[in-house]
XYZ file of C-alpha atoms in Angstrom:
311
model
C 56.435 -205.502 91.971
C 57.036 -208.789 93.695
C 57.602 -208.396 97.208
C 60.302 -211.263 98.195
C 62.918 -212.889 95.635
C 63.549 -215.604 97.213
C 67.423 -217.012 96.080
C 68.368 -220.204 96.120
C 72.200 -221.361 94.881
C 72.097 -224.863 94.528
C 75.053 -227.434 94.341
C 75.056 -231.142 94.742
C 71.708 -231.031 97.236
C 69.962 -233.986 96.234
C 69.027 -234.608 99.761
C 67.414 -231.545 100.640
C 66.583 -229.436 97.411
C 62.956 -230.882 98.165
C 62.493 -230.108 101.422
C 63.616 -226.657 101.148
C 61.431 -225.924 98.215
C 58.719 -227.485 99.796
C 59.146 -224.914 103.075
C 59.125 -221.988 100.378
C 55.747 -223.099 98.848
C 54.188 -223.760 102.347
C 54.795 -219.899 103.016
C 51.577 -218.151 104.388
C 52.469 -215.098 102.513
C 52.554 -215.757 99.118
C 53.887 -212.803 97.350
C 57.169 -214.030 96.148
C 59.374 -215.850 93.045
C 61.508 -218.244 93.557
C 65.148 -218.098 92.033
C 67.224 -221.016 91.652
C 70.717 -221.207 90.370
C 71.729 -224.830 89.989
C 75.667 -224.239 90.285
C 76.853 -227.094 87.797
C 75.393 -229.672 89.721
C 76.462 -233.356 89.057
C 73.754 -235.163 91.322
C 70.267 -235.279 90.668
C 69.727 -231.464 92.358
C 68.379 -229.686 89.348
C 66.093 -232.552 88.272
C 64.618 -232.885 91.413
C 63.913 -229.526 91.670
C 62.451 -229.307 88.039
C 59.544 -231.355 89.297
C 57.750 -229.153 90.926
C 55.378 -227.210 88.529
C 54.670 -223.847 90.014
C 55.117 -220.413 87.629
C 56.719 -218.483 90.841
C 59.804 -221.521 90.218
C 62.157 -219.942 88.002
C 65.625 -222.255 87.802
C 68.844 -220.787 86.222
C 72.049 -223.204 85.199
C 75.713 -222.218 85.049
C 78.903 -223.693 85.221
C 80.002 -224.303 88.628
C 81.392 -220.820 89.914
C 80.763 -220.805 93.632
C 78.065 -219.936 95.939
C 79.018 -216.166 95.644
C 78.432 -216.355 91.771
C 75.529 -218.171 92.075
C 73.468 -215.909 94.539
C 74.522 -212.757 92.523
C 73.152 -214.170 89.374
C 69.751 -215.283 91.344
C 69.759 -211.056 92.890
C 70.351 -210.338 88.996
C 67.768 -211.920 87.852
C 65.365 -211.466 90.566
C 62.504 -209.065 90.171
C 61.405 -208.564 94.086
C 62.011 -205.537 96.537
C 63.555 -207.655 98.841
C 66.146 -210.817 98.243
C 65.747 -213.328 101.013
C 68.229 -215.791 100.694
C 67.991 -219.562 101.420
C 70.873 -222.136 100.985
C 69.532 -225.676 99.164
C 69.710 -227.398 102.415
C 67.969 -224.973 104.783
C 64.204 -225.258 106.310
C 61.618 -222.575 106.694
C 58.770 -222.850 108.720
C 55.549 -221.644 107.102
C 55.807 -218.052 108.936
C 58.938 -217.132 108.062
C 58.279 -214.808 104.709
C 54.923 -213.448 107.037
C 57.215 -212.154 110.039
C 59.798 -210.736 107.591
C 57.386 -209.058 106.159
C 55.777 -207.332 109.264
C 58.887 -206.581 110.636
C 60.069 -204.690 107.390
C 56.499 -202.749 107.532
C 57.382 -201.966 111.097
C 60.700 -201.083 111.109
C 61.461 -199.684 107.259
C 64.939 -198.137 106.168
C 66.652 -200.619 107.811
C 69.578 -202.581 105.988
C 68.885 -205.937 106.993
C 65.657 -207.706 108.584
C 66.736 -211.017 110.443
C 64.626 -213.629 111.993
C 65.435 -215.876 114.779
C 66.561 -219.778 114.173
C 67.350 -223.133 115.147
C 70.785 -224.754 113.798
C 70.720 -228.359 113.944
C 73.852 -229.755 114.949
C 73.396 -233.135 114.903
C 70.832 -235.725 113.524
C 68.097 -235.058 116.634
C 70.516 -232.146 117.963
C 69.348 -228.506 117.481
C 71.016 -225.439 119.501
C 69.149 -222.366 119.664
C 71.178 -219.299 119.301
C 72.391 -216.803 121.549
C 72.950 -212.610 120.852
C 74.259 -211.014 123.460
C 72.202 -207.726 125.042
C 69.270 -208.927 123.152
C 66.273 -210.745 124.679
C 64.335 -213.887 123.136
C 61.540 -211.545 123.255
C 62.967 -208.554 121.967
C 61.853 -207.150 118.261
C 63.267 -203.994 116.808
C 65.880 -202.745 115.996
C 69.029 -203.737 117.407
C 70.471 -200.761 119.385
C 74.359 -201.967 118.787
C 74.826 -204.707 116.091
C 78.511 -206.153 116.362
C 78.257 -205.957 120.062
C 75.771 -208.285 119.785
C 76.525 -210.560 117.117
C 78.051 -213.011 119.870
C 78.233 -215.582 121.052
C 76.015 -216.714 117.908
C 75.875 -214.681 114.997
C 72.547 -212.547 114.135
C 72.503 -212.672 110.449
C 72.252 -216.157 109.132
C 72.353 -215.990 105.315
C 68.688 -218.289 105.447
C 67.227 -216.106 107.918
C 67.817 -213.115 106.241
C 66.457 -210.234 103.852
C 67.371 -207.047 102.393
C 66.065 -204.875 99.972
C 67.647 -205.223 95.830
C 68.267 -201.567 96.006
C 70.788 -201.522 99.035
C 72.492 -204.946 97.698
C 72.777 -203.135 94.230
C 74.170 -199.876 96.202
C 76.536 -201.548 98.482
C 77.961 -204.312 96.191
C 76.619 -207.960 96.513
C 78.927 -210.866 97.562
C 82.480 -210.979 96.712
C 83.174 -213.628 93.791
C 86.816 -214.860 94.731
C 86.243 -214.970 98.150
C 85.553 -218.744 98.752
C 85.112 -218.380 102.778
C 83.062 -215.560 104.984
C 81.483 -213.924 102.077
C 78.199 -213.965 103.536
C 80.081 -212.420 107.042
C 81.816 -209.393 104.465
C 78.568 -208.484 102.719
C 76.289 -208.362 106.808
C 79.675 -205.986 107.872
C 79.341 -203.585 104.616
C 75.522 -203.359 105.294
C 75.544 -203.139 109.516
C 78.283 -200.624 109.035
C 75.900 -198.233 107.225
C 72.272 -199.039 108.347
C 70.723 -200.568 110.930
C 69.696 -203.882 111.758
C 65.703 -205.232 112.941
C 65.157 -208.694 114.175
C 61.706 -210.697 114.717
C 61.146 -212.746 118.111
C 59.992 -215.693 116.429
C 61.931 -218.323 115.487
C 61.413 -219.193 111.577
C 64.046 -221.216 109.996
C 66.397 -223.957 110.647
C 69.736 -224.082 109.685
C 71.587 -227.700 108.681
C 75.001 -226.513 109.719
C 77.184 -229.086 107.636
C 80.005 -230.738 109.906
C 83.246 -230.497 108.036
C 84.800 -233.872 108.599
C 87.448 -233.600 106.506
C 89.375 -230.084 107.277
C 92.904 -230.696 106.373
C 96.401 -228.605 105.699
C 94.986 -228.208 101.860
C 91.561 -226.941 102.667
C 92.773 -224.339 105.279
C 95.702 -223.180 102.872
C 93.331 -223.242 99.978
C 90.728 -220.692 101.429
C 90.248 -217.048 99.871
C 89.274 -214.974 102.788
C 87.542 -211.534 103.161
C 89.833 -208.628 103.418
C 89.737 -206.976 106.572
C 91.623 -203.542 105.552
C 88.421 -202.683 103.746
C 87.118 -201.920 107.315
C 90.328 -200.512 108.945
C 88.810 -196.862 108.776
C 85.466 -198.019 110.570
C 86.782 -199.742 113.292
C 88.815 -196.772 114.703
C 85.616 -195.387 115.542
C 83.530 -198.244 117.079
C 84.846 -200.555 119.273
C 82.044 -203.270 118.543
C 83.330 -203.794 115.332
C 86.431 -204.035 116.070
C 85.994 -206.556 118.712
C 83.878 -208.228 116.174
C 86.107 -208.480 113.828
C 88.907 -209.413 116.126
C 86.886 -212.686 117.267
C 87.237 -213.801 112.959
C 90.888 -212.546 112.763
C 91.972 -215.196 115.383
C 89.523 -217.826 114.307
C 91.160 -217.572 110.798
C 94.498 -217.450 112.273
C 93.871 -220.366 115.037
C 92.755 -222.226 112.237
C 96.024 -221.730 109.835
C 98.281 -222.273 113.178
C 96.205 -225.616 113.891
C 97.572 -226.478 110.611
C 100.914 -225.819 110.302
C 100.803 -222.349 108.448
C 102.752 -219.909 110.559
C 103.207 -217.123 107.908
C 99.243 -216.457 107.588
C 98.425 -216.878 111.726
C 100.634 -213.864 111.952
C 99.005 -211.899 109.722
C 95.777 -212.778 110.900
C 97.142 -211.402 114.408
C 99.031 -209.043 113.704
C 95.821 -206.354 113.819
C 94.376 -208.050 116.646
C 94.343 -206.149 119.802
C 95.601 -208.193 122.744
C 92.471 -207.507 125.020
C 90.239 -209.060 122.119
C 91.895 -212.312 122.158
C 90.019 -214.868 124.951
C 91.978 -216.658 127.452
C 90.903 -220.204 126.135
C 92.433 -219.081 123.018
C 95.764 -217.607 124.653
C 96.410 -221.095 126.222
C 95.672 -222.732 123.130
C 98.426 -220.711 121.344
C 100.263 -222.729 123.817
C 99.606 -226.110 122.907
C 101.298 -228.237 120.149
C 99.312 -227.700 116.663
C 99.496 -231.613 116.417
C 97.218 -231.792 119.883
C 94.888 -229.092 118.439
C 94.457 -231.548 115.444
C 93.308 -233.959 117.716
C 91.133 -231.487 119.912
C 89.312 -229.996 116.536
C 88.573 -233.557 115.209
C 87.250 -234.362 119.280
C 84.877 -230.781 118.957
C 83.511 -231.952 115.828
C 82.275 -235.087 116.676
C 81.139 -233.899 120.098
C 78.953 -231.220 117.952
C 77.297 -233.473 115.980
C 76.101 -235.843 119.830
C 74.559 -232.466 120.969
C 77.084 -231.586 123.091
C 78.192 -227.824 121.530
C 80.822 -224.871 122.965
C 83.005 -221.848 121.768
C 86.460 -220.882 122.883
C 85.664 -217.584 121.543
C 83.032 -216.646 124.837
């Protein structure tokens, strides 16, 4: 059996589709197949990636469905033990397959085996990420997951791998949801197993500045259901907090623009003491001026210059 599957969906990357190929076949472990679903690309994505001629390359078409679709076609059709997922615009370094792989030998039965990464937020800007109780040094398992998945979260979906049979168990991503479906699938799994991380930093993720995020986008969005883990977080604070932090984001986010009706329910199961005081005065300010102050954030991010209301 193949050891790593690696899945790639891939829509409209024309820009990067080589690079991040490229990073998979520079790999100094080499047991692995590639899987690539081209999404219904219109740009030159598929062709570009058709020219590399390597048997492990394995490329998949269908009509465009979403990122969800596509990566549960690629763990379909993958025959490894473990998926590790990369997005068409991501970067591994050449040890990132090798450190997974130790750190599943090391640590085995976990759910999900995460290495550490860069994000770059800006044309020569990288930030590198933050967990909170957990050391730059540290590798193991992660003694309390959620609690830690602040201020930056731990599982990245390119950083990230977990074995067919536990995606196959749990359920894989959730088609119709069009935002967070990567953040519903890590919950299911840290809910019932735990987590490992490396200390070595392996990947790079291209976090794509949303210039555009406007009243139809927001109002547009299919979100995760949080009542799915209502029964869990009675019983563990961590989550709950955790999940708190995403309840207001989503709901900042709809009051920003204009939609009162889904803030409230967003807050509605959000325990007071979770929400920050940046946020609380922000709940105070004009959506219109929040407009302006999101746009201001954005542009900031991509100079370098990078914060969270949410700390």
């Amino acid at each position: 059996m193949i050891f790593f599957s690696v899945v790639i969906p891939l829509y409209n990357k024309a820009d990067h589709i080589e690079n991040t190929i490229q990073s998979i076949l520079d790999q100094t472990f080499i047991d692995y197949e590639i899987i690539i679903i081209n999404d219904g690309s219109t740009d030159a994505s598929e062709a570009i990636a058709r020219r590399f001629n390597d048997k492990r390359i394995q490329i998949f078409n269908q009509k465009n469905q979403g990122v969800s679709v596509a990566r549960n076609f690629g763990i379909e059709k993958s025959s490894g033990k473990f998926i590790a997922f990369l997005d068409a615009d991501d970067y591994w370094f050449p040890n990132h397959l090798e450190e997974l792989h130790k750190l599943i030998l090391d640590f085995p039965n976990c759910g999900m085996y995460c290495s550490r990464y860069k994000t770059k937020i800006g044309t020569n800007h990288f930030k590198t990420p933050v967990f909170q109780g957990i050391a730059s040094s540290f590798k193991g398992i992660i003694n309390d997951y959620f609690y830690s998945n602040k201020p930056s979260r731990i599982t990245w979906t390119s950083s990230v791998a977990i074995s067919k049979e536990i995606l196959e168990n749990v359920g894989c991503f959730t088609p119709d949801v069009t935002n967070g479906q990567d953040l519903e699938l890590w919950t299911k799994i840290g809910i019932r197993f735990p987590v490992a991380i490396t200390n070595k930093t392996t990947a790079i993720y291209n976090y794509d500045i949303d210039n555009s995020l406007t009243k139809s986008k927001i109002n547009s969005r299919i979100l995760m259901d949080f009542e799915q883990f209502k029964i869990f977080e009675k019983d563990n604070s961590s989550l709950k907090k955790f999940l708190d932090l995403y309840r207001i984001e989503y709901g900042l986010h709809y009051y920003i623009f204009g939609n009162k009706t889904k803030f409230n329910f967003y807050l509605k199961d959000v325990d007071k003491e979770n929400i920050p005081f940046k946020v609380q005065f922000l709940l105070k300010v004009p959506p219109f001026v929040l407009q302006f102050f999101l746009k201001l954030k954005k542009k900031l991010k991509q100079s370098g210059i990078d914060f969270s209301i949410y700390d």
